[in-house]
Coordinates of C-alpha atoms and ligand atoms in Angstrom, one line a residue:
M1 CA -0.1 0.3 -0.3
S2 CA 2.2 2.7 0.2
F3 CA 3.5 4.2 -2.3
V4 CA 7.8 4.5 -1.6
N5 CA 10.2 1.2 -1.2
T6 CA 11.2 1.2 2.7
P7 CA 11.1 -2.4 3.3
A8 CA 9.5 -4.5 6.5
F9 CA 11.5 -3.9 9.3
D10 CA 12.2 -8.0 9.7
S11 CA 13.5 -8.6 5.8
Y12 CA 15.4 -4.9 6.7
R13 CA 17.1 -6.5 9.3
L14 CA 18.0 -9.2 8.0
R15 CA 19.7 -7.2 5.4
L16 CA 21.4 -5.6 8.7
A17 CA 22.9 -8.6 10.1
A18 CA 24.2 -10.3 6.8
G19 CA 25.9 -7.4 6.3
K20 CA 24.1 -6.3 3.0
E21 CA 22.9 -2.9 4.0
S22 CA 23.9 -0.8 6.8
C23 CA 22.1 0.9 9.1
V24 CA 24.4 4.8 8.2
E25 CA 22.7 3.6 5.5
R26 CA 20.0 3.5 6.0
T27 CA 19.6 7.1 7.7
E28 CA 21.4 7.9 4.6
H29 CA 19.2 7.5 2.1
Y30 CA 16.4 8.5 5.0
L31 CA 17.9 11.9 5.4
T32 CA 18.3 11.9 1.5
V33 CA 14.5 11.5 1.1
I34 CA 13.8 14.2 3.8
H35 CA 15.9 17.1 1.9
Q36 CA 14.9 15.9 -0.8
R37 CA 10.7 16.0 -0.2
S38 CA 11.1 19.1 1.9
A39 CA 8.5 21.1 0.5
L40 CA 6.0 18.5 2.5
N41 CA 7.2 20.2 5.4
A42 CA 6.7 17.4 7.2
F43 CA 10.6 17.8 9.9
L44 CA 10.3 21.1 12.2
S45 CA 14.1 19.8 13.7
V46 CA 15.8 16.8 11.4
F47 CA 18.8 14.9 13.6
E48 CA 21.3 14.8 10.7
N49 CA 24.9 13.9 13.0
E50 CA 23.3 13.3 16.0
A51 CA 21.2 10.0 13.9
L52 CA 24.4 8.9 11.9
E53 CA 26.2 8.6 15.0
E54 CA 23.6 6.6 17.1
A55 CA 23.1 4.5 14.1
H56 CA 27.6 3.8 14.1
R57 CA 26.4 2.6 16.6
V58 CA 24.3 0.2 16.4
D59 CA 25.9 -0.5 13.6
Q60 CA 29.6 -1.9 15.9
K61 CA 26.3 -3.5 17.8
I62 CA 25.2 -5.3 15.2
K63 CA 28.6 -5.9 13.8
R64 CA 29.5 -7.9 18.0
G65 CA 25.8 -9.2 18.2
T66 CA 24.6 -7.2 21.3
A67 CA 22.3 -4.8 19.6
G68 CA 18.2 -4.5 20.9
P69 CA 14.9 -5.8 19.5
L70 CA 14.9 -2.5 17.1
A71 CA 17.7 -2.4 16.1
G72 CA 18.9 -1.1 12.4
M73 CA 15.4 1.5 12.7
V74 CA 14.7 4.4 12.5
V75 CA 11.8 6.5 14.5
A76 CA 10.8 10.3 13.1
V77 CA 9.1 11.7 16.8
K78 CA 6.3 14.6 16.7
D79 CA 7.8 17.8 18.1
V80 CA 4.7 16.5 21.3
L81 CA 7.5 14.3 22.7
C82 CA 10.2 15.2 24.8
M83 CA 13.7 15.1 24.1
K84 CA 15.8 15.8 26.3
G85 CA 18.4 19.9 24.8
K86 CA 16.0 19.7 22.1
R87 CA 13.3 21.5 20.6
T88 CA 10.2 20.0 21.6
T89 CA 7.4 22.8 19.9
C90 CA 4.1 21.2 20.1
A91 CA 4.3 23.7 16.6
S92 CA 2.9 26.8 17.8
K93 CA 5.0 29.8 18.5
M94 CA 4.0 29.8 22.7
L95 CA 6.5 26.8 23.1
E96 CA 9.7 27.7 19.6
K97 CA 12.5 27.5 22.1
Y98 CA 12.2 25.7 24.1
E99 CA 14.2 23.0 25.2
A100 CA 13.0 19.8 27.1
I101 CA 15.4 19.3 29.7
Y102 CA 14.5 15.3 30.1
D103 CA 13.3 12.3 28.3
A104 CA 10.1 10.7 28.0
T105 CA 9.6 7.2 28.5
V106 CA 8.7 6.1 25.5
I107 CA 12.2 8.2 24.2
E108 CA 13.8 6.1 26.3
R109 CA 12.6 2.9 25.8
L110 CA 13.3 3.4 22.3
R111 CA 17.0 4.5 22.8
A112 CA 16.9 1.6 25.0
A113 CA 15.7 -1.0 21.7
D114 CA 18.8 1.1 20.2
A115 CA 16.3 3.1 17.7
V116 CA 18.3 6.0 16.0
I117 CA 15.6 8.9 16.1
I118 CA 16.3 11.3 13.0
G119 CA 14.3 14.6 13.9
K120 CA 11.3 16.0 14.7
T121 CA 7.5 15.9 13.2
N122 CA 5.3 18.9 12.9
M123 CA 2.3 19.1 13.8
D124 CA -1.3 21.0 14.9
E125 CA -0.3 23.1 17.3
F126 CA -0.5 21.4 20.1
A127 CA -2.4 18.9 18.8
M128 CA -5.4 20.1 18.3
G129 CA -6.5 19.6 14.3
S130 CA -7.3 17.3 11.7
S131 CA -5.2 19.1 9.4
N132 CA -3.4 19.4 10.2
E133 CA -3.6 23.5 9.4
N134 CA -2.7 25.2 12.7
S135 CA 1.3 24.5 12.4
A136 CA 2.3 27.1 14.0
F137 CA 5.6 26.3 11.3
G138 CA 2.9 25.7 8.1
P139 CA 0.8 23.1 7.3
V140 CA 2.4 19.2 6.4
K141 CA 1.1 18.4 2.8
H142 CA 0.1 15.1 1.4
P143 CA 3.1 13.4 0.8
L144 CA 0.9 12.0 -3.4
D145 CA -1.0 15.6 -4.0
E146 CA 0.6 18.5 -2.2
T147 CA -2.1 20.7 -2.7
R148 CA -4.0 18.0 0.1
V149 CA -4.0 18.4 3.9
P150 CA -2.5 14.7 4.8
G151 CA -4.8 14.8 8.3
G152 CA -3.9 16.0 11.5
S153 CA -2.8 16.0 14.3
S154 CA -0.4 14.1 13.8
G155 CA 0.2 15.1 9.3
G156 CA 4.4 14.8 9.8
S157 CA 4.5 11.9 11.6
C158 CA 2.7 10.6 9.2
V159 CA 3.7 12.1 6.2
A160 CA 7.4 11.1 7.6
V161 CA 6.4 7.0 7.2
A162 CA 4.7 7.3 3.8
A163 CA 7.1 9.3 1.8
G164 CA 9.9 7.3 3.3
M165 CA 11.4 9.9 5.5
S166 CA 11.6 7.2 8.5
T167 CA 11.2 3.6 9.3
T168 CA 8.0 4.1 12.1
A169 CA 6.9 7.4 13.1
L170 CA 5.9 7.9 17.2
G171 CA 1.8 11.0 16.9
S172 CA -0.5 11.3 19.9
D173 CA -3.8 10.4 19.2
T174 CA -6.5 12.4 21.4
G175 CA -9.4 12.2 19.5
G176 CA -8.3 10.2 16.1
S177 CA -4.2 12.2 15.4
I178 CA -2.2 8.8 14.7
R179 CA -5.3 6.8 13.3
Q180 CA -6.6 9.7 10.5
P181 CA -3.8 11.0 9.3
A182 CA -2.5 7.2 8.6
G183 CA -6.5 6.7 6.7
L184 CA -5.5 9.3 4.9
C185 CA -2.0 8.4 3.7
G186 CA -3.1 4.9 3.8
M187 CA -0.8 3.5 7.2
F188 CA -1.1 2.4 9.8
G189 CA -1.6 3.8 12.4
L190 CA -2.0 2.6 15.8
K191 CA -3.6 4.6 19.3
P192 CA -3.3 2.0 22.1
T193 CA -5.8 1.7 25.3
Y194 CA -5.9 3.9 27.5
G195 CA -2.2 3.7 29.8
R196 CA -0.6 1.0 27.5
V197 CA 1.6 3.1 26.9
S198 CA 3.3 6.2 29.7
R199 CA 2.4 9.7 28.4
Y200 CA 5.7 10.7 30.6
G201 CA 7.0 13.1 28.5
L202 CA 3.9 13.7 26.3
V203 CA 3.2 17.7 27.1
A204 CA -0.1 17.4 27.7
F205 CA -3.2 18.6 25.8
A206 CA -6.4 16.7 27.4
S207 CA -5.1 13.8 29.8
S208 CA -7.4 11.3 30.3
F209 CA -7.5 11.4 26.1
D210 CA -3.9 11.4 24.9
Q211 CA -1.6 8.2 23.4
I212 CA 1.2 8.1 21.7
G213 CA 0.9 5.4 19.1
P214 CA 3.2 4.2 16.3
F215 CA 2.4 5.0 12.1
A216 CA 4.2 2.3 9.8
N217 CA 4.1 1.0 6.5
S218 CA 2.5 -2.9 8.2
A219 CA 1.0 -3.6 11.3
R220 CA 4.0 -5.4 11.5
D221 CA 6.1 -2.2 11.8
V222 CA 3.0 -1.4 14.4
A223 CA 3.7 -4.0 16.7
H224 CA 7.2 -4.0 16.2
V225 CA 6.7 0.0 17.8
L226 CA 4.3 -1.1 20.5
Q227 CA 6.4 -4.4 21.9
V228 CA 9.1 -1.5 22.7
I229 CA 7.0 1.9 24.4
A230 CA 3.8 -0.6 26.2
G231 CA 3.7 -1.6 28.9
Y232 CA 4.4 -0.3 33.2
D233 CA 5.8 3.2 33.6
E234 CA 5.9 4.3 37.5
R235 CA 6.0 8.3 36.1
D236 CA 2.4 9.1 34.7
S237 CA 0.0 7.9 37.2
T238 CA -2.3 7.0 34.7
S239 CA -0.7 3.8 33.2
A240 CA -1.8 0.5 33.6
N241 CA 0.5 -2.6 34.8
V242 CA -1.2 -5.5 33.4
P243 CA 1.3 -6.8 31.5
V244 CA 2.6 -6.8 27.8
P245 CA 1.5 -9.1 25.4
G246 CA 4.0 -11.0 22.1
Y247 CA 2.5 -9.2 19.6
L248 CA 3.8 -10.8 17.0
G249 CA 3.3 -14.1 18.0
A250 CA -0.8 -13.3 17.8
M251 CA -0.1 -12.7 13.9
N252 CA -0.6 -15.5 12.5
R253 CA -2.1 -14.8 10.2
N254 CA -6.0 -16.3 10.9
V255 CA -8.8 -14.9 11.6
R256 CA -11.6 -18.3 11.9
G257 CA -13.9 -17.4 14.6
L258 CA -13.1 -14.5 15.1
K259 CA -16.3 -12.6 15.9
I260 CA -16.2 -9.3 13.7
G261 CA -18.6 -6.8 15.0
I262 CA -20.2 -3.4 12.2
P263 CA -21.7 -0.7 14.9
K264 CA -24.5 0.2 12.5
E265 CA -24.3 3.9 14.1
Y266 CA -21.5 3.4 12.2
F267 CA -22.7 3.4 8.7
T268 CA -25.1 5.5 8.0
D269 CA -26.1 7.6 4.0
A270 CA -24.1 10.2 5.5
L271 CA -21.2 8.1 4.1
N272 CA -19.0 8.7 1.2
S273 CA -20.2 5.3 -1.5
E274 CA -16.8 4.2 -2.2
I275 CA -15.3 4.3 1.1
R276 CA -18.0 2.4 2.6
S277 CA -18.0 -0.4 -0.2
A278 CA -13.7 -0.1 0.1
I279 CA -14.2 -1.4 3.4
E280 CA -17.6 -3.2 2.5
K281 CA -14.9 -5.5 0.3
Q282 CA -12.5 -6.0 3.1
I283 CA -15.4 -7.0 5.3
H284 CA -15.8 -9.8 2.5
R285 CA -12.7 -10.8 2.5
L286 CA -12.8 -11.7 7.0
K287 CA -15.7 -13.3 6.1
S288 CA -15.1 -15.8 3.6
S289 CA -12.1 -16.5 6.0
G290 CA -13.9 -17.2 8.5
A291 CA -14.8 -14.6 10.4
E292 CA -18.6 -14.2 12.1
V293 CA -19.8 -10.6 11.0
V294 CA -22.2 -9.4 13.5
E295 CA -24.4 -6.3 13.6
V296 CA -23.7 -3.7 16.9
S297 CA -25.3 -0.9 18.4
L298 CA -23.3 2.4 19.8
P299 CA -26.2 3.7 20.3
H300 CA -24.8 7.5 21.5
S301 CA -22.8 7.2 18.5
E302 CA -24.5 10.7 17.8
Y303 CA -23.4 12.2 20.2
T304 CA -20.0 11.6 20.5
I305 CA -18.8 15.0 19.0
A306 CA -20.1 17.0 21.5
T307 CA -19.4 15.0 24.4
Y308 CA -15.2 15.4 22.9
Y309 CA -15.0 18.6 22.4
I310 CA -16.4 19.9 25.7
L311 CA -14.2 17.1 27.5
A312 CA -11.5 18.2 25.3
T313 CA -11.9 21.7 25.7
A314 CA -12.1 21.6 28.7
E315 CA -8.5 19.2 29.7
A316 CA -6.8 21.6 27.4
S317 CA -7.9 24.5 28.6
S318 CA -6.9 23.8 32.2
N319 CA -3.8 22.3 31.2
L320 CA -2.7 25.0 28.8
A321 CA -3.4 27.5 31.8
R322 CA 1.1 26.9 32.2
Y323 CA 1.6 28.4 29.4
D324 CA 1.5 32.8 31.0
G325 CA 4.6 33.9 29.5
A326 CA 6.7 33.9 33.6
R327 CA 8.1 29.8 33.9
Y328 CA 8.6 29.2 30.2
G329 CA 7.9 29.9 26.8
Y330 CA 7.1 33.4 25.0
R331 CA 6.9 35.8 26.8
A332 CA 4.9 39.2 24.7
Q333 CA 7.8 42.4 25.0
G334 CA 6.4 46.3 26.1
A335 CA 3.7 45.1 28.8
R336 CA 2.4 47.1 31.7
D337 CA 2.1 45.1 34.1
L338 CA 2.6 41.7 35.0
S339 CA -1.5 41.2 34.3
E340 CA -1.1 42.8 30.3
M341 CA 2.2 40.3 30.5
Y342 CA -0.2 37.0 30.5
T343 CA -2.4 38.6 27.9
K344 CA -0.3 39.4 26.1
S345 CA 2.4 36.2 25.0
R346 CA -1.0 34.2 24.6
S347 CA -2.1 36.5 22.7
E348 CA 0.6 36.5 20.5
G349 CA 1.9 32.9 21.6
F350 CA -1.2 30.9 21.0
G351 CA -2.5 30.7 17.7
T352 CA -6.6 31.2 16.6
E353 CA -7.5 27.3 16.5
V354 CA -6.1 26.8 20.4
K355 CA -6.9 30.0 21.6
R356 CA -10.8 28.7 20.7
R357 CA -10.6 25.8 22.4
I358 CA -8.9 27.9 25.8
M359 CA -12.4 30.2 25.5
L360 CA -14.7 27.4 24.9
G361 CA -13.0 24.5 27.0
T362 CA -12.8 27.9 29.6
Y363 CA -16.7 28.2 29.4
V364 CA -17.5 25.2 30.0
L365 CA -15.7 24.7 32.9
S366 CA -17.4 28.3 34.4
A367 CA -19.8 28.9 37.3
G368 CA -22.9 29.1 35.6
Y369 CA -21.6 26.0 33.0
Y370 CA -20.2 23.7 34.2
D371 CA -23.0 21.3 35.0
A372 CA -25.7 22.5 31.7
Y373 CA -22.0 21.7 29.9
Y374 CA -19.0 19.7 31.8
R375 CA -20.7 17.3 33.7
K376 CA -24.0 16.4 31.4
A377 CA -20.4 15.0 29.1
Q378 CA -18.7 12.9 32.0
K379 CA -22.1 11.5 32.2
V380 CA -22.3 10.7 28.5
R381 CA -18.9 9.6 28.4
R382 CA -20.0 7.1 30.5
L383 CA -23.0 5.8 28.3
I384 CA -20.3 6.3 25.0
Q385 CA -17.9 3.8 26.5
N386 CA -21.0 1.4 27.6
D387 CA -21.8 1.2 24.4
F388 CA -18.5 -0.4 24.0
L389 CA -18.9 -2.1 26.7
D390 CA -21.8 -4.1 25.7
A391 CA -20.8 -4.3 21.8
F392 CA -18.3 -6.3 23.1
K393 CA -20.2 -9.3 25.0
K394 CA -21.8 -9.7 21.3
A395 CA -18.0 -8.8 19.0
D396 CA -14.2 -9.7 19.4
C397 CA -14.1 -6.1 17.2
L398 CA -15.2 -3.6 15.6
I399 CA -15.4 -2.6 11.6
T400 CA -15.2 1.2 10.9
P401 CA -14.3 3.5 8.7
I402 CA -12.2 6.2 10.0
S403 CA -13.3 10.3 8.3
P404 CA -16.1 10.4 6.3
T405 CA -14.3 11.2 2.9
T406 CA -11.2 10.7 1.9
A407 CA -7.5 13.4 2.1
F408 CA -8.8 17.7 1.0
R409 CA -7.8 20.1 -0.1
L410 CA -5.8 22.7 1.8
G411 CA -7.9 25.6 3.5
E412 CA -11.7 24.0 2.0
K413 CA -12.6 23.8 6.2
L414 CA -10.7 26.0 7.8
E415 CA -12.0 28.9 7.9
D416 CA -15.6 26.8 8.6
P417 CA -14.0 24.6 12.4
L418 CA -17.6 23.2 12.8
Q419 CA -16.7 20.9 10.0
M420 CA -13.7 20.6 10.8
Y421 CA -14.4 19.1 14.2
L422 CA -17.0 16.3 12.4
N423 CA -14.1 14.2 9.8
D424 CA -13.4 13.2 13.2
I425 CA -16.8 11.9 13.8
Y426 CA -15.7 8.0 13.7
T427 CA -12.3 8.9 15.8
V428 CA -12.9 10.3 19.1
S429 CA -15.2 7.9 19.9
A430 CA -12.2 5.7 20.8
N431 CA -11.0 7.7 22.9
L432 CA -13.8 8.5 25.3
A433 CA -14.0 4.7 25.6
G434 CA -10.4 4.2 26.4
I435 CA -10.1 1.9 24.1
P436 CA -8.0 1.1 21.0
G437 CA -7.6 1.6 17.9
I438 CA -5.7 0.9 14.4
S439 CA -5.8 2.4 10.8
V440 CA -4.9 0.6 8.4
P441 CA -5.7 -0.1 4.2
A442 CA -8.7 -0.3 2.6
G443 CA -8.4 0.6 -1.2
K444 CA -8.4 3.9 -3.0
D445 CA -10.8 6.0 -4.2
H446 CA -11.6 6.7 -8.4
Q447 CA -9.1 9.4 -7.4
G448 CA -5.8 7.7 -6.3
L449 CA -6.3 8.7 -2.7
P450 CA -6.6 6.7 0.0
V451 CA -9.1 5.3 1.7
G452 CA -8.6 3.5 5.8
M453 CA -10.4 1.5 8.0
Q454 CA -10.2 1.2 11.8
I455 CA -10.8 -1.4 13.9
L456 CA -11.6 -0.7 17.0
G457 CA -10.9 -3.6 20.2
K458 CA -10.9 -4.6 23.9
H459 CA -9.7 -2.2 26.5
F460 CA -5.6 -3.4 25.9
D461 CA -6.9 -6.2 23.7
E462 CA -4.6 -4.8 21.1
E463 CA -3.3 -8.0 19.4
T464 CA -6.2 -8.5 18.2
L465 CA -6.3 -5.4 16.3
L466 CA -2.5 -6.5 14.5
R467 CA -4.4 -9.4 14.2
V468 CA -6.8 -8.8 11.8
A469 CA -4.4 -6.2 10.5
D470 CA -1.8 -8.5 9.7
F471 CA -3.5 -10.5 7.5
L472 CA -5.8 -7.5 5.8
E473 CA -2.6 -6.4 4.6
A474 CA -1.8 -10.5 3.7
A475 CA -5.2 -11.1 1.8
Ligands
LIG501 N1 -8.9 16.6 15.0 C1 -9.0 16.1 17.2 C2 -8.9 17.7 17.5 O1 -8.6 18.4 17.0 C3 -7.8 15.4 18.3 C4 -6.7 15.8 17.7 C5 -5.9 14.5 18.4 O2 -6.5 12.6 18.5 N2 -4.9 15.4 18.3 O3 -9.0 17.6 18.9

């Protein structure tokens, strides 16, 4: 499905072990592509020298036979993850000059596994957006058509892999920011169960929704990365102390007897017919290989967008209160007193969408409206979660669309925030419920643009998602 020739990590690892290629050569190749395709604007920083030095160290380890499980993998990282001594901008003017003072847990784990980190990727400011047009450093472009969006907010990470600038990448997903760009670019992208991957060192957008996850060209490569980054971390109080299974072992290319649920509320007439028929084809494949397909209902689906945009903005307004120009971040010049310094710094440091979210969130949390909006939305969140728990009594996983359309044009939805929010209709529910979801390529539309499909699973059952994704990829 991928449009570039990035070898699957399994085969590439064999080439490395046999001395047919080196990690340095692979890293050099990616650096060349990053330069060649700089118009895509996927990276905010590239660690040219360090990545090559690191790759050299990895090659030595491979020769000595002491290399870790990700030796040879070159990873791009969304600029919302802290890397010690490196700029961590969240694509915001507010953090343009901020250098992280510690490594996120996922970064530590990638390094310990001998992955090479090649750079940090562009994104929607503070991960708010669905098109990657909200970056203070310009939009990311779709690798197949530069007049179109790649999706967001992890657009840079997705494009890094899709355009062959890295083997895999890390993104974050609060309401679809891994799955939606993966869908629009024909990639695999996994949002793990809430609590599966440590958020330590991830700059918070909406803390009860955020999860870190991988982008890759294949389900197996997703599994390789997840294997390394998943697992308990005492530095994140919401990290779950749940055993991490061997993900690659579960990918047996067999779906016989698996119960696949189709939520009827996700396949209404509103769904683009090309997307529907691409997904139906995949469902048919599963069925003819012995999976059982059952209809399920998620009756509160119509409330997911409203619930998400109340709760996520509420949490964002609270998380973003720390950027006040005093402790860190951008400070405006020329203020006459403290209050003016706060106001000017925040007005100048944040972009339009971030300000819109702070205002919405502050509003729904304010004394007069808390019960009507925030408290009500918390209750609906529970109902949405219960819908999934009920559906999973009948099915092992669910299949849904990822987004209502394929990649849209730059600027098309920028003037209409509600249209942009509605793009998230199929993805936010997984974050409201805390369940895992994966994007799988499902074909192309008549313009040759990728169509994605989403598989949703039970809490902590990433195994089934990877197994089905890998099956469809092989089929
Ligand atoms: N598009 C959604 C939003 O703007 C989701 C973003 C995300 O997952 N980070 O809130």
